[in-house]
Amino acid sequence: MYLFEKLETKLGEKISTSKNIGGGSIAGTQKIVTDSGKKYFLKTGASNDLMFQCEANGLKELEKTGAIRIPHVFDVDKDFLLIELIESGHPGTDFFEGFGRQFAELHRYIGDSFGFYEDNFIGHSRQINQTTPAIKNNWVEFYLENRLLFQFHLAEKNGFATPELIKSFKALESKIERILSGSENEPVLLHGDLWSGNFLADHNNNPVIIDPAVYYGNREADLAMTKLFGGFSPSFYSAYNETYPLKEGHEYRENIYKLYHVFNHLNLFGTGYYGQTLSLIQSYL
């Protein structure tokens, strides 16, 4: 296989075995082992030539913080992403408490402005991080323009924007300043797509986060995503809040942050997410 020959040249040794690993919905995933016994995690078959490079850049950005375990990136190009293989263990009784504390520490890593130095991906969708100086220094404007309006216009293009959705979204748009008032405005590093499928416990019960869609934003956005598809223990949130207390009113703002991801699911997977999208919008009307 040409790709393996390419990897062997980069690694300086032969690949002795490879095994497909299930669970990859965006790309193919394999465990590869070299003649010396070194193990790697290989992703192939991305739908966009920039996808693996963006994922690698996100992992590297998260790794800079030293707050939580991140798979190390060994090599990347448009055809593959080669990262550290971290064998998953079973989360112990105190796993989520440690996870919450480490995730809070990750959110202490502050950037200069909202967004990121490149646009990247949320699932198969583009995530727009580049914007004007005025918007990148205003969280409300950034979140409205680069997150909600981007997904809303995509829904219009895809034929999912019914008259009721359009009317409701326009009403929400007029209230966004009030809805987000009182939340902190510090641009902190976000994983960007943290749900139950994007973390694991290693064999030492350490949390590991994978498959990021990083940008610098409001940390409430990261936490809201964790509540969409289950999988996080209450001890995760209590430990997080003990370590880095959230601002008053964060529960009220959860739905506005969930909306971005549910909008994205509507655009990626279709009308099965229409009702939830509309419900999140109308929760503020």
mmCIF file of C-alpha atoms in Angstrom:
data_model
loop_
_atom_site.group_PDB
_atom_site.id
_atom_site.type_symbol
_atom_site.label_atom_id
_atom_site.label_comp_id
_atom_site.label_asym_id
_atom_site.label_seq_id
_atom_site.Cartn_x
_atom_site.Cartn_y
_atom_site.Cartn_z
ATOM 1 C CA MET A 1 0.000 0.000 0.000
ATOM 2 C CA TYR A 2 1.383 3.397 -1.046
ATOM 3 C CA LEU A 3 0.338 5.117 2.192
ATOM 4 C CA PHE A 4 2.127 2.555 4.363
ATOM 5 C CA GLU A 5 5.265 2.931 2.263
ATOM 6 C CA LYS A 6 5.038 6.678 2.789
ATOM 7 C CA LEU A 7 4.595 6.228 6.551
ATOM 8 C CA GLU A 8 7.463 3.744 6.755
ATOM 9 C CA THR A 9 9.757 6.296 5.124
ATOM 10 C CA LYS A 10 8.678 8.942 7.645
ATOM 11 C CA LEU A 11 8.939 6.593 10.636
ATOM 12 C CA GLY A 12 12.212 5.017 9.526
ATOM 13 C CA GLU A 13 10.984 1.464 10.007
ATOM 14 C CA LYS A 14 8.535 -1.073 8.630
ATOM 15 C CA ILE A 15 4.926 -1.399 9.708
ATOM 16 C CA SER A 16 4.436 -4.955 10.881
ATOM 17 C CA THR A 17 0.680 -4.988 11.584
ATOM 18 C CA SER A 18 -2.392 -2.842 11.075
ATOM 19 C CA LYS A 19 -5.885 -3.287 12.440
ATOM 20 C CA ASN A 20 -9.067 -1.367 11.698
ATOM 21 C CA ILE A 21 -10.656 0.283 14.725
ATOM 22 C CA GLY A 22 -14.390 0.976 14.790
ATOM 23 C CA GLY A 23 -16.093 4.208 15.735
ATOM 24 C CA GLY A 24 -14.765 6.635 13.145
ATOM 25 C CA SER A 25 -17.669 8.416 11.428
ATOM 26 C CA ILE A 26 -15.562 11.165 9.835
ATOM 27 C CA ALA A 27 -12.567 9.074 8.737
ATOM 28 C CA GLY A 28 -11.160 5.559 8.711
ATOM 29 C CA THR A 29 -9.173 4.603 11.823
ATOM 30 C CA GLN A 30 -6.434 2.016 12.293
ATOM 31 C CA LYS A 31 -3.986 0.849 14.919
ATOM 32 C CA ILE A 32 -0.570 0.305 13.370
ATOM 33 C CA VAL A 33 2.468 -1.338 14.943
ATOM 34 C CA THR A 34 6.039 -1.060 13.655
ATOM 35 C CA ASP A 35 8.764 -3.722 13.707
ATOM 36 C CA SER A 36 10.234 -2.202 16.882
ATOM 37 C CA GLY A 37 6.856 -2.476 18.629
ATOM 38 C CA LYS A 38 5.886 1.177 18.518
ATOM 39 C CA LYS A 39 2.125 1.728 18.273
ATOM 40 C CA TYR A 40 0.298 4.541 16.479
ATOM 41 C CA PHE A 41 -3.243 5.638 15.732
ATOM 42 C CA LEU A 42 -3.827 6.346 12.037
ATOM 43 C CA LYS A 43 -6.734 8.266 10.504
ATOM 44 C CA THR A 44 -7.354 8.217 6.750
ATOM 45 C CA GLY A 45 -10.075 9.102 4.243
ATOM 46 C CA ALA A 46 -11.043 12.627 5.267
ATOM 47 C CA SER A 47 -13.709 14.293 3.148
ATOM 48 C CA ASN A 48 -11.679 17.511 2.834
ATOM 49 C CA ASP A 49 -7.969 17.960 2.126
ATOM 50 C CA LEU A 50 -7.638 20.417 5.030
ATOM 51 C CA MET A 51 -9.441 18.343 7.655
ATOM 52 C CA PHE A 52 -6.511 16.369 9.079
ATOM 53 C CA GLN A 53 -4.210 19.389 9.193
ATOM 54 C CA CYS A 54 -6.868 21.338 11.092
ATOM 55 C CA GLU A 55 -7.371 18.474 13.540
ATOM 56 C CA ALA A 56 -3.608 18.217 14.081
ATOM 57 C CA ASN A 57 -3.368 21.948 14.732
ATOM 58 C CA GLY A 58 -6.204 21.713 17.239
ATOM 59 C CA LEU A 59 -4.554 18.835 19.112
ATOM 60 C CA LYS A 60 -1.272 20.743 19.231
ATOM 61 C CA GLU A 61 -3.031 23.836 20.583
ATOM 62 C CA LEU A 62 -4.685 21.801 23.342
ATOM 63 C CA GLU A 63 -1.410 20.050 24.159
ATOM 64 C CA LYS A 64 0.253 23.434 24.795
ATOM 65 C CA THR A 65 -1.839 23.922 27.925
ATOM 66 C CA GLY A 66 -0.459 20.867 29.764
ATOM 67 C CA ALA A 67 -3.823 20.732 31.555
ATOM 68 C CA ILE A 68 -5.132 17.405 30.281
ATOM 69 C CA ARG A 69 -3.820 14.480 28.274
ATOM 70 C CA ILE A 70 -3.953 14.973 24.510
ATOM 71 C CA PRO A 71 -2.757 12.446 21.886
ATOM 72 C CA HIS A 72 0.570 13.655 20.517
ATOM 73 C CA VAL A 73 0.687 14.388 16.775
ATOM 74 C CA PHE A 74 3.520 12.588 14.962
ATOM 75 C CA ASP A 75 2.751 13.438 11.353
ATOM 76 C CA VAL A 76 -0.005 14.765 9.136
ATOM 77 C CA ASP A 77 -0.823 15.585 5.530
ATOM 78 C CA LYS A 78 -4.001 15.728 3.459
ATOM 79 C CA ASP A 79 -4.183 11.903 3.264
ATOM 80 C CA PHE A 80 -3.574 10.922 6.871
ATOM 81 C CA LEU A 81 -3.168 11.906 10.503
ATOM 82 C CA LEU A 82 -0.741 9.869 12.612
ATOM 83 C CA ILE A 83 -1.059 10.368 16.354
ATOM 84 C CA GLU A 84 -0.213 8.684 19.635
ATOM 85 C CA LEU A 85 -2.203 5.536 20.302
ATOM 86 C CA ILE A 86 -3.789 5.770 23.739
ATOM 87 C CA GLU A 87 -5.405 2.518 24.769
ATOM 88 C CA SER A 88 -8.651 3.163 26.591
ATOM 89 C CA GLY A 89 -9.354 1.797 30.036
ATOM 90 C CA HIS A 90 -12.515 1.757 32.135
ATOM 91 C CA PRO A 91 -13.203 5.042 33.958
ATOM 92 C CA GLY A 92 -12.704 4.621 37.704
ATOM 93 C CA THR A 93 -14.943 6.020 40.432
ATOM 94 C CA ASP A 94 -13.095 9.343 40.613
ATOM 95 C CA PHE A 95 -12.574 9.722 36.859
ATOM 96 C CA PHE A 96 -15.151 12.446 36.260
ATOM 97 C CA GLU A 97 -14.035 14.469 39.270
ATOM 98 C CA GLY A 98 -10.480 14.547 37.899
ATOM 99 C CA PHE A 99 -11.799 15.221 34.409
ATOM 100 C CA GLY A 100 -13.821 18.214 35.619
ATOM 101 C CA ARG A 101 -10.833 19.717 37.415
ATOM 102 C CA GLN A 102 -8.493 19.245 34.464
ATOM 103 C CA PHE A 103 -11.025 20.630 32.010
ATOM 104 C CA ALA A 104 -11.399 23.711 34.204
ATOM 105 C CA GLU A 105 -7.623 24.166 34.104
ATOM 106 C CA LEU A 106 -7.707 23.900 30.302
ATOM 107 C CA HIS A 107 -10.139 26.813 30.277
ATOM 108 C CA ARG A 108 -7.619 28.998 32.097
ATOM 109 C CA TYR A 109 -5.564 29.109 28.892
ATOM 110 C CA ILE A 110 -6.401 32.539 27.485
ATOM 111 C CA GLY A 111 -6.007 33.853 23.935
ATOM 112 C CA ASP A 112 -5.776 37.354 22.518
ATOM 113 C CA SER A 113 -9.152 37.314 20.748
ATOM 114 C CA PHE A 114 -12.086 35.112 19.806
ATOM 115 C CA GLY A 115 -11.726 32.572 17.020
ATOM 116 C CA PHE A 116 -8.534 30.869 15.860
ATOM 117 C CA TYR A 117 -5.721 31.479 13.399
ATOM 118 C CA GLU A 118 -7.489 29.304 10.824
ATOM 119 C CA ASP A 119 -10.976 28.096 10.004
ATOM 120 C CA ASN A 120 -11.476 24.425 10.817
ATOM 121 C CA PHE A 121 -14.254 21.836 10.996
ATOM 122 C CA ILE A 122 -17.096 20.791 13.274
ATOM 123 C CA GLY A 123 -17.887 17.315 12.011
ATOM 124 C CA HIS A 124 -17.954 17.681 8.213
ATOM 125 C CA SER A 125 -19.047 21.340 8.441
ATOM 126 C CA ARG A 126 -16.723 24.298 8.133
ATOM 127 C CA GLN A 127 -16.242 26.225 11.365
ATOM 128 C CA ILE A 128 -15.485 29.871 10.656
ATOM 129 C CA ASN A 129 -12.906 31.281 13.072
ATOM 130 C CA GLN A 130 -11.419 34.073 10.974
ATOM 131 C CA THR A 131 -13.245 37.380 11.101
ATOM 132 C CA THR A 132 -12.857 41.154 11.323
ATOM 133 C CA PRO A 133 -10.966 42.817 14.214
ATOM 134 C CA ALA A 134 -14.200 44.316 15.547
ATOM 135 C CA ILE A 135 -15.964 40.965 15.705
ATOM 136 C CA LYS A 136 -13.030 38.935 17.029
ATOM 137 C CA ASN A 137 -12.928 41.212 20.083
ATOM 138 C CA ASN A 138 -16.656 41.002 20.836
ATOM 139 C CA TRP A 139 -17.955 37.622 21.971
ATOM 140 C CA VAL A 140 -21.637 38.361 21.295
ATOM 141 C CA GLU A 141 -20.880 39.481 17.740
ATOM 142 C CA PHE A 142 -18.499 36.594 17.147
ATOM 143 C CA TYR A 143 -20.946 33.973 18.383
ATOM 144 C CA LEU A 144 -23.843 35.452 16.430
ATOM 145 C CA GLU A 145 -21.973 35.977 13.142
ATOM 146 C CA ASN A 146 -19.531 33.055 13.047
ATOM 147 C CA ARG A 147 -21.615 30.409 14.769
ATOM 148 C CA LEU A 148 -25.383 30.924 14.747
ATOM 149 C CA LEU A 149 -25.816 32.963 11.563
ATOM 150 C CA PHE A 150 -23.415 30.729 9.649
ATOM 151 C CA GLN A 151 -25.483 27.651 10.553
ATOM 152 C CA PHE A 152 -28.791 29.466 9.972
ATOM 153 C CA HIS A 153 -27.769 30.502 6.454
ATOM 154 C CA LEU A 154 -26.587 26.947 5.806
ATOM 155 C CA ALA A 155 -30.017 25.683 6.904
ATOM 156 C CA GLU A 156 -31.609 28.120 4.455
ATOM 157 C CA LYS A 157 -29.377 26.834 1.670
ATOM 158 C CA ASN A 158 -30.166 23.221 2.599
ATOM 159 C CA GLY A 159 -33.917 23.809 2.593
ATOM 160 C CA PHE A 160 -34.446 23.296 6.342
ATOM 161 C CA ALA A 161 -35.431 26.889 7.183
ATOM 162 C CA THR A 162 -39.215 26.832 7.347
ATOM 163 C CA PRO A 163 -41.144 30.116 7.764
ATOM 164 C CA GLU A 164 -41.560 29.272 11.467
ATOM 165 C CA LEU A 165 -37.825 28.688 11.915
ATOM 166 C CA ILE A 166 -36.953 31.901 10.074
ATOM 167 C CA LYS A 167 -39.398 33.986 12.115
ATOM 168 C CA SER A 168 -38.218 32.444 15.390
ATOM 169 C CA PHE A 169 -34.531 32.847 14.565
ATOM 170 C CA LYS A 170 -34.983 36.517 13.618
ATOM 171 C CA ALA A 171 -36.691 37.104 16.962
ATOM 172 C CA LEU A 172 -33.825 35.334 18.742
ATOM 173 C CA GLU A 173 -31.278 37.428 16.841
ATOM 174 C CA SER A 174 -32.808 40.605 18.230
ATOM 175 C CA LYS A 175 -32.472 39.257 21.791
ATOM 176 C CA ILE A 176 -28.922 37.839 21.600
ATOM 177 C CA GLU A 177 -27.308 40.793 23.380
ATOM 178 C CA ARG A 178 -29.666 40.428 26.339
ATOM 179 C CA ILE A 179 -29.377 36.628 26.435
ATOM 180 C CA LEU A 180 -25.581 36.693 26.641
ATOM 181 C CA SER A 181 -25.344 39.708 28.920
ATOM 182 C CA GLY A 182 -23.590 38.926 32.191
ATOM 183 C CA SER A 183 -21.393 36.180 30.793
ATOM 184 C CA GLU A 184 -17.653 36.661 30.905
ATOM 185 C CA ASN A 185 -15.958 37.917 27.787
ATOM 186 C CA GLU A 186 -12.538 36.282 28.089
ATOM 187 C CA PRO A 187 -11.377 34.257 25.055
ATOM 188 C CA VAL A 188 -10.288 30.888 26.480
ATOM 189 C CA LEU A 189 -9.200 27.796 24.594
ATOM 190 C CA LEU A 190 -12.147 25.503 23.863
ATOM 191 C CA HIS A 191 -12.166 21.894 22.733
ATOM 192 C CA GLY A 192 -15.145 22.925 20.636
ATOM 193 C CA ASP A 193 -16.868 19.558 20.220
ATOM 194 C CA LEU A 194 -16.751 17.786 23.571
ATOM 195 C CA TRP A 195 -19.389 15.083 23.875
ATOM 196 C CA SER A 196 -19.278 11.530 25.239
ATOM 197 C CA GLY A 197 -17.655 10.173 22.060
ATOM 198 C CA ASN A 198 -14.711 12.569 22.236
ATOM 199 C CA PHE A 199 -13.094 11.588 25.508
ATOM 200 C CA LEU A 200 -11.698 8.412 27.010
ATOM 201 C CA ALA A 201 -9.939 7.174 30.133
ATOM 202 C CA ASP A 202 -6.418 5.832 29.724
ATOM 203 C CA HIS A 203 -5.184 2.814 31.677
ATOM 204 C CA ASN A 204 -4.164 5.088 34.570
ATOM 205 C CA ASN A 205 -7.663 6.603 34.799
ATOM 206 C CA ASN A 206 -6.490 9.876 33.274
ATOM 207 C CA PRO A 207 -8.974 11.711 31.032
ATOM 208 C CA VAL A 208 -7.982 12.100 27.389
ATOM 209 C CA ILE A 209 -9.770 14.371 24.932
ATOM 210 C CA ILE A 210 -9.767 13.733 21.184
ATOM 211 C CA ASP A 211 -11.299 14.991 17.900
ATOM 212 C CA PRO A 212 -11.305 18.715 18.700
ATOM 213 C CA ALA A 213 -12.831 21.652 16.841
ATOM 214 C CA VAL A 214 -10.781 24.231 18.721
ATOM 215 C CA TYR A 215 -11.181 27.972 18.921
ATOM 216 C CA TYR A 216 -10.941 30.653 21.578
ATOM 217 C CA GLY A 217 -14.358 31.498 22.956
ATOM 218 C CA ASN A 218 -16.562 31.591 26.036
ATOM 219 C CA ARG A 219 -16.048 28.493 28.190
ATOM 220 C CA GLU A 220 -19.792 28.153 28.753
ATOM 221 C CA ALA A 221 -20.022 27.044 25.114
ATOM 222 C CA ASP A 222 -17.801 24.014 25.788
ATOM 223 C CA LEU A 223 -19.768 22.989 28.864
ATOM 224 C CA ALA A 224 -23.137 23.330 27.123
ATOM 225 C CA MET A 225 -22.005 20.869 24.435
ATOM 226 C CA THR A 226 -21.208 18.254 27.097
ATOM 227 C CA LYS A 227 -24.890 18.252 28.092
ATOM 228 C CA LEU A 228 -26.298 17.520 24.633
ATOM 229 C CA PHE A 229 -25.679 13.810 24.168
ATOM 230 C CA GLY A 230 -25.114 12.513 27.695
ATOM 231 C CA GLY A 231 -22.143 10.686 29.125
ATOM 232 C CA PHE A 232 -20.902 13.137 31.781
ATOM 233 C CA SER A 233 -21.367 12.517 35.490
ATOM 234 C CA PRO A 234 -22.665 15.250 37.835
ATOM 235 C CA SER A 235 -19.277 15.041 39.589
ATOM 236 C CA PHE A 236 -17.653 16.413 36.406
ATOM 237 C CA TYR A 237 -19.644 19.640 36.709
ATOM 238 C CA SER A 238 -19.297 20.027 40.477
ATOM 239 C CA ALA A 239 -15.515 19.515 40.282
ATOM 240 C CA TYR A 240 -15.275 21.950 37.380
ATOM 241 C CA ASN A 241 -17.234 24.603 39.240
ATOM 242 C CA GLU A 242 -15.187 24.138 42.414
ATOM 243 C CA THR A 243 -11.994 24.608 40.414
ATOM 244 C CA TYR A 244 -13.153 27.491 38.217
ATOM 245 C CA PRO A 245 -16.593 28.813 39.237
ATOM 246 C CA LEU A 246 -18.975 29.756 36.450
ATOM 247 C CA LYS A 247 -20.720 33.102 36.190
ATOM 248 C CA GLU A 248 -24.245 33.538 37.502
ATOM 249 C CA GLY A 249 -26.850 32.752 34.848
ATOM 250 C CA HIS A 250 -24.820 30.129 32.991
ATOM 251 C CA GLU A 251 -27.730 27.673 33.132
ATOM 252 C CA TYR A 252 -29.957 30.195 31.355
ATOM 253 C CA ARG A 253 -27.371 30.573 28.595
ATOM 254 C CA GLU A 254 -26.914 26.833 27.998
ATOM 255 C CA ASN A 255 -29.558 26.575 25.280
ATOM 256 C CA ILE A 256 -28.044 29.346 23.161
ATOM 257 C CA TYR A 257 -24.763 27.424 23.106
ATOM 258 C CA LYS A 258 -26.439 24.069 22.475
ATOM 259 C CA LEU A 259 -28.173 25.674 19.503
ATOM 260 C CA TYR A 260 -24.979 25.926 17.433
ATOM 261 C CA HIS A 261 -24.370 22.185 17.647
ATOM 262 C CA VAL A 262 -27.983 21.171 17.075
ATOM 263 C CA PHE A 263 -28.132 23.537 14.084
ATOM 264 C CA ASN A 264 -25.021 21.784 12.801
ATOM 265 C CA HIS A 265 -26.660 18.388 13.265
ATOM 266 C CA LEU A 266 -29.711 19.635 11.375
ATOM 267 C CA ASN A 267 -27.458 20.660 8.493
ATOM 268 C CA LEU A 268 -25.419 17.451 8.579
ATOM 269 C CA PHE A 269 -28.114 14.853 9.260
ATOM 270 C CA GLY A 270 -31.424 16.395 8.262
ATOM 271 C CA THR A 271 -34.883 17.070 9.603
ATOM 272 C CA GLY A 272 -34.627 14.702 12.563
ATOM 273 C CA TYR A 273 -32.989 17.643 14.343
ATOM 274 C CA TYR A 274 -35.489 20.268 13.194
ATOM 275 C CA GLY A 275 -37.758 20.027 16.240
ATOM 276 C CA GLN A 276 -34.869 20.313 18.695
ATOM 277 C CA THR A 277 -33.434 23.279 16.788
ATOM 278 C CA LEU A 278 -36.746 25.121 16.877
ATOM 279 C CA SER A 279 -37.308 24.246 20.553
ATOM 280 C CA LEU A 280 -33.906 25.668 21.577
ATOM 281 C CA ILE A 281 -34.618 28.892 19.676
ATOM 282 C CA GLN A 282 -38.093 29.272 21.126
ATOM 283 C CA SER A 283 -36.891 28.654 24.686
ATOM 284 C CA TYR A 284 -35.806 32.313 24.635
ATOM 285 C CA LEU A 285 -38.894 33.797 22.981
#
